C-alpha cells in the first residue's frame, strides 16, 4: 500500500493537506523565509518511519533545513542542486544515482525567483515528465517555488490538473497569510478555488478563530470593488460597494472574490500594461464569473490598448468622456454576464500580438506582403479592425519614387511599398472614418495635389485577397526608392586640394583722425 504524506500546514483539513504517493504538487510562495518554514514544518509533520528527502537549489541553502525535536522522520536525506536549468531538467534522473525514490517524499525547494527565466512551455514539459516519474516510482514530489510574482506560474499551470495533483499559493499580507488553492485533489476529494486566511501561532500556521472550515462562499455577485476615482467623489452607492485608493489595493482584494464586479481606473497610458497584467491574472485565476471593468479617467487609451485590456479578460472599457450616469448604466449592463472569450495562458502572447507590426515607413515588396498577411491571420485581433490598405497613384508629372519622399508615417505599424506605379500604404489599426485625417498627418501636401486616384480596402477578407494578388506580381514590376544623394561621389571641383595655398588673415588697425584737424 502506498504511503500518505502531509503538508506542513496543520490547520488544513485532509482534502487540502494529504499528499499520497504517485503525484506532483506545486506550491508558490512569495517570501523565501516562508518557504523555509514550510519545508521544515512539512518535514516535522511526517511520521517517524517516513522516508523524506529535501533538495535545495543554490549553495549552502541546505543549512536552513532543520528537524524539530522529536517530530518528523528519524532520517532525512539532503541534496543540493546547482542553480541551472539543465540541472533542473535532469533532476529526477540524477536523483536515482543517490536515492531509491520508492515510497519517498521528495521536497524540492527552488531558489528565490529561480524559475523566472524558464518559459511556460518548458515548465509544462517538466511537469509532465516529473509527474510520470513520480507515478512510476510511487513517490511524492512537492515543489516549493519562492517568487515575488507567482501569477505567471499560476496562469501557466492552472489548466494542468491532469498532470499536477495540486497548485496553491501562499502570500504574506502583513500579520497574516493568504493560502490560495487553485486546485488540490487526493483520495479524500477535490478542492478548487479556495482561499484561507492563516495566522502564525508558535511554530505552526493555524486558522483564525472566526474562520470556519467550510467551502468558500460563491454568493458575492452583488459585491462591487472599485477604484475611488470611478465615482468622481461620490460616496459608495450602497453597502455592497467597496472603494480603494489604488489599483494595487483593488487587485489584492479582488484575488479573494469569485463573481464580484471589479472596476479598475486608468489615468495615463503608462498604466495600461500593469492593469492588463492584473486583469489577466484575475481572469485566469478567479474564473469567468467575475465581471472586470476598466474606467478611463483621461483620454489616454488608444485602440490597441483597449484591445489589449479586452483580450486580457476585461468585460468592458468605459471611455473617459462618458458621464457618471452613463458609467453606472454600463456597469449595470454587465451584471449576470459570464465571460466567454478565450484568454491565452501567457500575457506575453497578448502583448506581442496586440502590436504585431514593429515596422515603420518603406518596406520591400515581399516584406510588406508578409507583414500584412501575418497581421490578417492573427486570430487574437478583432475582425475587420486590423487596419486599412490604400493604393495611391500619383498625378501625371510626378514619379512614384518622388511621391514616396513625401510619405512620412509617424506611427509604428504604418508601412509603405512601391509597385506597378502605385504607392501602397497600410495603416495598422486605422478605422475607415479616420483615413483622411491619417493621410493628412502622413503627407505634408494635400493628398489630392499628389495623387490622382486611390483605392481602399478595410475588411480583412478584402485586404487578404489584395495581398494574394500582390504576392503574384512579377518582381520586374516592383519599384525601389530613389538613391540618396549623400551616396553620390562628389565631383572634382568640390574636392579640397590640400596643396593649395591657404590665405592667412592679416590684422588691420584703423586709426582715428587727430582732434581739431579738418577732415580731408
Tab-separated table of N, CA and C in Angstrom, residues 4-20 25 41-42 44-46 179 184 186:
chain	number	residue	atom	x	y	z
A	4	UNK	N	1.028	7.841	2.636
A	4	UNK	CA	0.418	9.162	2.502
A	4	UNK	C	1.232	10.132	3.344
A	5	UNK	N	1.592	11.280	2.756
A	5	UNK	CA	2.381	12.296	3.456
A	5	UNK	C	1.496	13.504	3.742
A	6	UNK	N	2.072	14.495	4.466
A	6	UNK	CA	1.276	15.616	4.944
A	6	UNK	C	1.980	16.938	4.620
A	7	UNK	N	1.193	17.932	4.216
A	7	UNK	CA	1.705	19.284	4.042
A	7	UNK	C	1.853	19.935	5.414
A	8	UNK	N	2.852	20.818	5.549
A	8	UNK	CA	3.184	21.393	6.842
A	8	UNK	C	2.290	22.517	7.310
A	9	UNK	N	1.019	22.508	6.943
A	9	UNK	CA	0.034	23.465	7.462
A	9	UNK	C	-1.019	22.626	8.186
A	10	UNK	N	-0.840	22.466	9.493
A	10	UNK	CA	-1.647	21.514	10.249
A	10	UNK	C	-3.117	21.908	10.336
A	11	UNK	N	-3.422	23.204	10.145
A	11	UNK	CA	-4.803	23.658	10.295
A	11	UNK	C	-5.689	23.218	9.136
A	12	UNK	N	-5.104	22.790	8.030
A	12	UNK	CA	-5.903	22.407	6.872
A	12	UNK	C	-6.554	21.058	7.098
A	13	UNK	N	-7.721	20.867	6.490
A	13	UNK	CA	-8.372	19.578	6.560
A	13	UNK	C	-7.766	18.644	5.521
A	14	UNK	N	-8.106	17.363	5.609
A	14	UNK	CA	-7.415	16.342	4.817
A	14	UNK	C	-7.506	16.593	3.323
A	15	UNK	N	-8.610	17.156	2.847
A	15	UNK	CA	-8.756	17.409	1.406
A	15	UNK	C	-7.712	18.369	0.867
A	16	UNK	N	-7.109	19.184	1.748
A	16	UNK	CA	-6.109	20.173	1.330
A	16	UNK	C	-4.736	19.895	1.920
A	17	UNK	N	-4.570	18.777	2.607
A	17	UNK	CA	-3.310	18.549	3.307
A	17	UNK	C	-2.633	17.239	2.924
A	18	UNK	N	-3.368	16.234	2.571
A	18	UNK	CA	-2.771	14.934	2.283
A	18	UNK	C	-2.084	14.935	0.919
A	19	UNK	N	-0.908	14.278	0.858
A	19	UNK	CA	-0.142	14.132	-0.372
A	19	UNK	C	0.182	12.654	-0.569
A	20	UNK	N	-0.687	11.890	-1.182
A	20	UNK	CA	-0.405	10.474	-1.391
A	20	UNK	C	0.710	10.259	-2.406
A	25	UNK	N	2.891	17.956	-6.559
A	25	UNK	CA	2.210	19.128	-6.025
A	25	UNK	C	3.120	20.340	-6.161
A	41	UNK	N	8.388	22.627	8.481
A	41	UNK	CA	7.132	22.181	9.083
A	41	UNK	C	6.542	20.980	8.343
A	42	UNK	N	6.799	20.906	7.040
A	42	UNK	CA	6.350	19.719	6.306
A	42	UNK	C	7.146	18.494	6.720
A	44	UNK	N	8.572	18.051	9.633
A	44	UNK	CA	8.182	17.731	11.002
A	44	UNK	C	6.807	17.074	11.068
A	45	UNK	N	5.981	17.241	10.034
A	45	UNK	CA	4.630	16.670	10.047
A	45	UNK	C	4.593	15.203	9.656
A	46	UNK	N	5.714	14.651	9.179
A	46	UNK	CA	5.712	13.277	8.707
A	46	UNK	C	5.886	12.302	9.868
A	179	UNK	N	-3.743	31.716	1.880
A	179	UNK	CA	-3.456	30.456	1.200
A	179	UNK	C	-4.509	30.263	0.112
A	184	UNK	N	-6.612	21.082	-5.754
A	184	UNK	CA	-5.898	20.120	-4.911
A	184	UNK	C	-6.782	18.886	-4.797
A	186	UNK	N	-6.886	14.533	-3.813
A	186	UNK	CA	-6.302	13.309	-3.275
A	186	UNK	C	-7.440	12.318	-3.028
